[in-house]
Amino acid sequence: MRDRYALALGDDALVLAQRLGEWVARAPELEEDVALANIALDLLGQARTLLTYAGELEGAGRDEDVLAYWRDDRDFRNVLLVELPNGDFAVTMARQLLFAAYQYELYDRLRASTDDTLAAVAGKAVKEVHYHRDHATQWVLRLGDGTDESHRRMAEGLRAVWPYADELFDGDDVTAALSAEGVAVDPATLREPWTAYVGGVLAEAGLEPPADATPRRGGRRGLHTEQLGYLLAEMQHLHRSHPGVTW
Amino acid sequence: MRDRYALALGDDALVLAQRLGEWVARAPELEEDVALANIALDLLGQARTLLTYAGELEGAGRDEDVLAYWRDDRDFRNVLLVELPNGDFAVTMARQLLFAAYQYELYDRLRASTDDTLAAVAGKAVKEVHYHRDHATQWVLRLGDGTDESHRRMAEGLRAVWPYADELFDGDDVTAALSAEGVAVDPATLREPWTAYVGGVLAEAGLEPPADATPRRGGRRGLHTEQLGYLLAEMQHLHRSHPGVTW
Amino acid sequence: DEREAAFYAIVDSDGRIEPRDDMPEAYRRTLVRQIAQHAHSEIIGMQPEGNWISRAPSLRRKAILLAKVQDEAGHGLYLYAAAETLGVSRDQLLDLLHTRKQKYSSIFNYPTLTWADVGAIGWLVDGAAITNQVPLTRCSYGPYARAMVRICKEESFHQRQGFEALLTLTRGTPAQKAMAQDALDRWWYPSLAMFGPPDSGEQVSGGHTEQSMRWGIKRFSNDELRQRFVDMTVPQSEVLGLSIPDPDLRWNEERGHYDFTAPDYDELFRVIKGDGPCNAQRLEHRVTAHADGAWVREAAAAYASKKREQAA
Amino acid sequence: DEREAAFYAIVDSDGRIEPRDDMPEAYRRTLVRQIAQHAHSEIIGMQPEGNWISRAPSLRRKAILLAKVQDEAGHGLYLYAAAETLGVSRDQLLDLLHTRKQKYSSIFNYPTLTWADVGAIGWLVDGAAITNQVPLTRCSYGPYARAMVRICKEESFHQRQGFEALLTLTRGTPAQKAMAQDALDRWWYPSLAMFGPPDSGEQVSGGHTEQSMRWGIKRFSNDELRQRFVDMTVPQSEVLGLSIPDPDLRWNEERGHYDFTAPDYDELFRVIKGDGPCNAQRLEHRVTAHADGAWVREAAAAYASKKREQAA
Amino acid sequence: MSGVREIVAAVPDPELPVVTIEQLGILRDVRVGDGGQVTVDITPTYSGCPAMDAIRADIVAALAGQGIDTVDVRTVLAPAWTTDWITPDGRTALEEHGIAPPGPAPAGGAVTALTLTVRCPHCGSPDTRELSRFGSTACKALWVCRACQEPFDHVKAL
């Protein structure tokens, strides 16, 4: 059961790393090429540890690469938020704010997990994610309170990703059982601090949380958007073309 | 040697069919969704026959799907022109004009091939390609002689694809030997009628053939653009994920 | 009045109303809405299947899929032309689609997640569409009835190909069979919902069905058509070796029909209202394609008018 | 004059010129051009490798590649800052790049066609870059020399990783080994061309090398550096088990160096002139990214100025 | 074994089931071998025609229904299909089902961009216009009648 928890957290990080990697050599300024690559690299590192651990717990001999490259999209467990296309920089920063604010609260609590590996991952990652959250915060402020165009784009970006925030706080049997044991963090407990943080940033940026968004969910159950299949086709093609070799 | 000739012609058709398929449900009007799907389907049909024939000639048991799905980009023999990204509708129509005008002259002559299969493919395809050429012609005229914006875009589209036209007329050892036997058509002989046709269309459309373009080539030797790898990753991912099964 | 009497005389005798005939305004409006919704469904319906053209797992399947999506665009064209016989232009209708004032079939607001979904759409969605549309070949409005004759024939071919694609999967590897079962699991209830709300519900909500029946536009109730679809589909699922995800599905000897669990109509209404997984995506895709093509259509119009002037 | 004498006194004694020191305008301009070209090469150089980030065949390789490309962006930042010590802004330099008035290394105008190309770039292109740059750690201009110390260290790490990636391929399946050999076949001569035209050619064309040497910017001739690179690389290719695509390559006992075939300098000039396989693509990609980001940079500037006003 | 050709000839076209494969001219030959094995030649209307597999299956099924199990259905490309091979009763069947049949195919193997007036299969008026060069399938164009406003398919001369 822990393996499923680790897998879901690992998939979140892996898919978002893949998306952020698409920005490299395309960012609005050189500093952002560096920053986005760095955030992607942090997430990829988290993903590798979590997927490796998930494979060990599962005990079926699947390592990080088998899990990343040989599962189809119906078997990925990431939230939909992280697989959304990058859109413009405002969409990406809106997605970053929502996700990093969630991941920060999550890892902050997961440091106290009774599972030593998860606690260790969280302890290391929380510092990285603190920086990610700060990076997104700075940009949401700049764009929300920058020019008219940037404000409009930032508001649109927020509208595009907002329906996908709710899923971050969805629990299931696994998280319920594991959080009762002190292994996992009950996602529902993250909503309040998340709302406080994100709400504060939006208020300062002069942005409204979109009101009439219908929540979108499904990723945690393997029901993804049509976008994930394309992401995986690109990511996995070379690896699958040479089964079993060492790279 | 014939197998290599059939393969090159088949790859041209396959890759362009894949590109045109990307337009479906994205075309500027419904008639064009139909037309572009139809042209893609014609090309796909030509590709299937040619790849099947290439596999038979080779005699190594490779059928159309093995050839389409299990070769990497270094082994594809299509001209670079057909793998260029779709761009806007003007880029696509410029590419269509250049390619269909070439393919028409080619198939028109290939009907007289001493190779019965190639002659039959050409006899069937020449009628289809005549439509393709006419379709592209009509659009180049409309866009070239439509609005200021369409003229500008059409001129830009032409500039984008023009450097890739030269490769259409490149011969090599294979085409030289085969055209001496009456099997193949020497590509160099197509340049003059092609130039006459395309030049006529451009003149009527009020467009200039771009002057200072450096020719780009390499596809016939497997030296492709960086774009082809992405096209193949998307096209081949599912097939390669289930080796040896029937679909 | 007299003109209305003439209209009902034709309709009641199972005759055909033609474009130049007099017809009640409400009849015309109902038909416009229905034909437009049908046309919109064809063109939005290109998206979920078009999603797999680039990734089709064999060249043969790619060709079949391309041809099918081309057919759908062709049906769209044909139906917009049929609607135009009622005095509305395609541009007007597209505008109503793009501004969410007219609907398309909610089934297309579900995503195609695997290749098997393409087969499932052919088998189930086209199957349900045909069940809905075959009675429309006897519709009182001539151009629509004749369009339906043609479209039903082509859709039967699509349905056969979808079934055959799924059959190939269920006779394939365990992974392929699982893919097919997963697709059936996800598409079954949305397909049942394609027949609309249950009869009682609709009759309560205003008698649309009754009016359409009176006009010879509708011939069977939603539940009758849904039952017909289930009765036709269950034996096909057995040939495929797939399990319909309904534990209560069983043959009712007495009724001579299958008993089955009704779809979740609340979900249907939510999806119609706009809350399906892909409503926003489908419409945005459509609107973007239309907007991106504006300069092309403008150029074509400008060119045509230049040519007309030159000819004059 | 006196100031020039002071300048040459520093240069001749192998000292360092610092930003506030007097320097001849021609020296400053040469340095600006060279540092800018180097910075441009770092950021354009992100593209061919960035091309494989999404498709890297293992998560470990993906991480290594991401880190490497991040380093390149960092080097770009560092070098633009070094150029700014000479009184030109990054914006000015980027504008010169975007309008083709300044160049970047022509090596990046070749495409990365397979995964092995990423390894080949690390091994050969970074290897050649280091060979070029190590002497620059002793460059007379302080900020540039210090930047080179740091950059060379990181690039040595990259070169080692590229070599290791290729070694994994050559020890892998025949398909992997063929991929590595193919990459070497395509990247060998372009890498040799990275050292520029042959000495005789350049001296004839105006004595740039001599002037740069006099200024302590250049320490070795193009051919000397090229020979150094070949001598270093050939034994590495033997460890890899790959064949350098040069039938005339052999050890010359007398010279104590490898004899080798020179690259096709005509091709080099064509590629520099703009006719490489990817010149247009690389620059267009760069210009598009910059243009697409304009609104972001404007917003950041507007926000910063609001905050300054609020603070004032 | 007389009657074999009739069985095959009666197979309807899967995409245009109002006509048979013989009426459409895509059935090229039926031969019965000494051992009773049947060889059927069919030709596609266009290169990419995805209905060929379905046609093959339908021919095999039709013959199997008559107890004939050794059947080889071959696809031949040459000579290329032309709409001139649509039989007179095929044309009539198309017209009766609202599809305007093609005129004579242009000479020289190519197609001409010029299309002569197509009569509306519904009201017979020649006052019609082409709406789309391509219809729902490759061999058809979509036309509209100006007289009765009916949209209709027209099989293009090829």
Coordinates of N, CA and C in Angstrom, one line a residue, chain A residues 42-122:
Chain A
D42 N 15.2 19.3 -9.5 CA 14.8 18.9 -8.2 C 13.7 17.9 -8.2
L43 N 12.6 18.2 -9.0 CA 11.5 17.3 -9.1 C 11.9 15.9 -9.6
L44 N 12.8 15.9 -10.6 CA 13.2 14.6 -11.2 C 13.9 13.8 -10.1
G45 N 14.7 14.5 -9.3 CA 15.4 13.8 -8.2 C 14.5 13.2 -7.2
Q46 N 13.4 14.0 -6.8 CA 12.4 13.5 -5.9 C 11.7 12.3 -6.6
A47 N 11.4 12.4 -7.8 CA 10.7 11.3 -8.6 C 11.5 10.1 -8.5
R48 N 12.8 10.2 -8.8 CA 13.7 9.0 -8.9 C 13.7 8.3 -7.5
T49 N 13.9 9.1 -6.4 CA 13.9 8.4 -5.1 C 12.5 7.8 -4.8
L50 N 11.5 8.5 -5.1 CA 10.1 7.9 -4.8 C 9.8 6.7 -5.6
L51 N 10.1 6.8 -6.9 CA 9.8 5.6 -7.8 C 10.7 4.4 -7.4
T52 N 11.9 4.7 -7.1 CA 12.8 3.6 -6.6 C 12.2 2.9 -5.4
Y53 N 11.8 3.8 -4.4 CA 11.3 3.2 -3.2 C 9.9 2.5 -3.5
A54 N 9.1 3.0 -4.3 CA 7.9 2.3 -4.7 C 8.2 1.0 -5.3
G55 N 9.2 0.9 -6.1 CA 9.5 -0.4 -6.7 C 10.0 -1.4 -5.7
E56 N 10.8 -0.9 -4.7 CA 11.3 -1.8 -3.7 C 10.2 -2.3 -2.8
L57 N 9.3 -1.4 -2.4 CA 8.2 -1.8 -1.6 C 7.3 -2.8 -2.3
E58 N 7.1 -2.6 -3.6 CA 6.3 -3.5 -4.4 C 7.0 -4.9 -4.5
G59 N 8.3 -4.9 -4.6 CA 9.0 -6.2 -4.5 C 8.9 -7.0 -5.8
A60 N 8.5 -6.4 -6.9 CA 8.4 -7.1 -8.2 C 9.6 -6.8 -9.1
G61 N 10.6 -6.2 -8.6 CA 11.8 -6.0 -9.4 C 11.7 -4.8 -10.3
R62 N 10.7 -3.9 -10.1 CA 10.6 -2.8 -11.0 C 11.5 -1.6 -10.4
D63 N 12.4 -1.1 -11.2 CA 13.2 0.0 -10.7 C 12.6 1.3 -11.3
E64 N 13.3 2.4 -11.0 CA 12.7 3.7 -11.4 C 12.5 3.8 -12.9
D65 N 13.3 3.2 -13.7 CA 13.2 3.3 -15.1 C 12.0 2.4 -15.6
V66 N 11.9 1.2 -15.1 CA 10.8 0.4 -15.5 C 9.5 1.1 -15.1
L67 N 9.4 1.7 -14.0 CA 8.2 2.4 -13.6 C 7.9 3.6 -14.5
A68 N 9.0 4.4 -14.8 CA 8.8 5.6 -15.6 C 8.5 5.3 -17.0
Y69 N 9.2 4.3 -17.6 CA 9.1 4.1 -19.0 C 8.2 3.0 -19.5
W70 N 7.8 2.1 -18.6 CA 7.0 0.9 -19.1 C 5.6 0.9 -18.6
R71 N 5.2 2.0 -17.9 CA 3.7 2.0 -17.6 C 3.0 2.9 -18.7
D72 N 1.8 2.5 -19.0 CA 1.0 3.3 -19.9 C 0.2 4.4 -19.1
D73 N -0.4 5.3 -19.8 CA -1.0 6.4 -19.0 C -2.1 6.0 -18.1
R74 N -2.8 4.9 -18.3 CA -3.8 4.4 -17.4 C -3.2 4.0 -16.1
D75 N -1.9 3.7 -16.1 CA -1.3 3.3 -14.8 C -0.5 4.4 -14.1
F76 N -0.5 5.6 -14.7 CA 0.1 6.7 -14.0 C -0.9 7.2 -13.0
R77 N -0.3 7.7 -11.8 CA -1.2 8.1 -10.7 C -1.0 9.6 -10.3
N78 N -0.4 10.3 -11.2 CA -0.2 11.8 -10.9 C -1.5 12.5 -11.0
V79 N -1.6 13.6 -10.3 CA -2.8 14.5 -10.4 C -2.8 15.1 -11.8
L80 N -4.0 15.5 -12.3 CA -4.1 16.1 -13.6 C -3.3 17.4 -13.7
L81 N -3.3 18.1 -12.6 CA -2.6 19.4 -12.6 C -1.3 19.4 -13.3
V82 N -0.5 18.4 -12.9 CA 0.9 18.4 -13.4 C 1.1 18.1 -14.9
E83 N 0.1 17.4 -15.4 CA 0.2 17.0 -16.8 C -0.3 18.1 -17.8
L84 N -0.9 19.1 -17.3 CA -1.5 20.1 -18.2 C -0.4 20.7 -19.0
P85 N -0.7 21.0 -20.3 CA 0.3 21.6 -21.2 C 0.8 22.9 -20.6
N86 N 2.1 23.3 -20.9 CA 2.7 24.5 -20.3 C 2.0 25.8 -20.6
G87 N 1.3 25.9 -21.8 CA 0.7 27.1 -22.1 C 1.7 28.2 -22.1
D88 N 1.3 29.5 -21.9 CA 2.3 30.5 -21.8 C 2.9 30.6 -20.4
F89 N 3.8 31.5 -20.2 CA 4.6 31.5 -18.9 C 3.6 31.7 -17.7
A90 N 2.5 32.4 -18.0 CA 1.5 32.7 -16.9 C 0.9 31.4 -16.5
V91 N 0.5 30.6 -17.4 CA -0.1 29.3 -17.1 C 0.9 28.4 -16.3
T92 N 2.1 28.4 -16.8 CA 3.1 27.6 -16.1 C 3.3 28.1 -14.7
M93 N 3.3 29.4 -14.5 CA 3.6 29.9 -13.1 C 2.3 29.7 -12.2
A94 N 1.1 29.8 -12.8 CA -0.1 29.5 -12.0 C 0.0 28.0 -11.6
R95 N 0.3 27.2 -12.5 CA 0.4 25.7 -12.1 C 1.5 25.5 -11.1
Q96 N 2.6 26.2 -11.2 CA 3.7 26.1 -10.3 C 3.3 26.6 -8.9
L97 N 2.6 27.7 -8.8 CA 2.1 28.2 -7.5 C 1.2 27.2 -6.8
L98 N 0.2 26.7 -7.6 CA -0.7 25.8 -7.0 C 0.0 24.5 -6.5
F99 N 0.9 24.0 -7.4 CA 1.5 22.7 -7.0 C 2.5 22.9 -6.0
A100 N 3.4 23.9 -6.1 CA 4.5 24.0 -5.1 C 3.9 24.3 -3.7
A101 N 2.8 25.1 -3.7 CA 2.2 25.4 -2.4 C 1.7 24.2 -1.7
Y102 N 1.1 23.3 -2.6 CA 0.6 22.0 -2.1 C 1.8 21.1 -1.6
Q103 N 2.8 21.0 -2.5 CA 3.9 20.1 -2.2 C 4.7 20.6 -1.0
Y104 N 4.7 21.9 -0.8 CA 5.4 22.4 0.4 C 4.7 21.9 1.7
E105 N 3.4 22.1 1.7 CA 2.7 21.7 2.9 C 2.8 20.2 3.1
L106 N 2.7 19.5 2.0 CA 2.8 18.0 2.1 C 4.1 17.6 2.7
Y107 N 5.2 18.0 2.1 CA 6.5 17.6 2.5 C 6.8 18.1 3.9
D108 N 6.4 19.3 4.2 CA 6.6 19.8 5.6 C 6.1 18.8 6.6
R109 N 4.9 18.3 6.4 CA 4.3 17.3 7.3 C 4.9 15.9 7.2
L110 N 5.2 15.6 6.0 CA 5.7 14.2 5.7 C 7.1 14.0 6.4
R111 N 7.7 15.1 6.7 CA 9.0 14.9 7.5 C 8.8 14.1 8.7
A112 N 7.6 14.2 9.3 CA 7.3 13.5 10.5 C 6.7 12.1 10.3
S113 N 6.8 11.6 9.0 CA 6.3 10.3 8.7 C 7.0 9.2 9.6
T114 N 6.3 8.2 9.9 CA 6.9 7.0 10.6 C 7.7 6.2 9.6
D115 N 7.5 6.4 8.4 CA 8.3 5.7 7.4 C 9.6 6.5 7.1
D116 N 10.7 5.9 7.5 CA 12.0 6.6 7.5 C 12.3 7.2 6.1
T117 N 12.1 6.3 5.1 CA 12.4 6.8 3.7 C 11.6 8.0 3.3
L118 N 10.3 7.9 3.5 CA 9.4 9.0 3.2 C 9.8 10.3 4.0
A119 N 10.1 10.1 5.2 CA 10.5 11.2 6.1 C 11.8 11.8 5.5
A120 N 12.7 11.0 5.1 CA 14.0 11.5 4.6 C 13.8 12.2 3.2
V121 N 13.0 11.6 2.4 CA 12.7 12.3 1.1 C 12.1 13.7 1.4
A122 N 11.1 13.7 2.3 CA 10.4 15.0 2.5 C 11.4 16.0 3.2

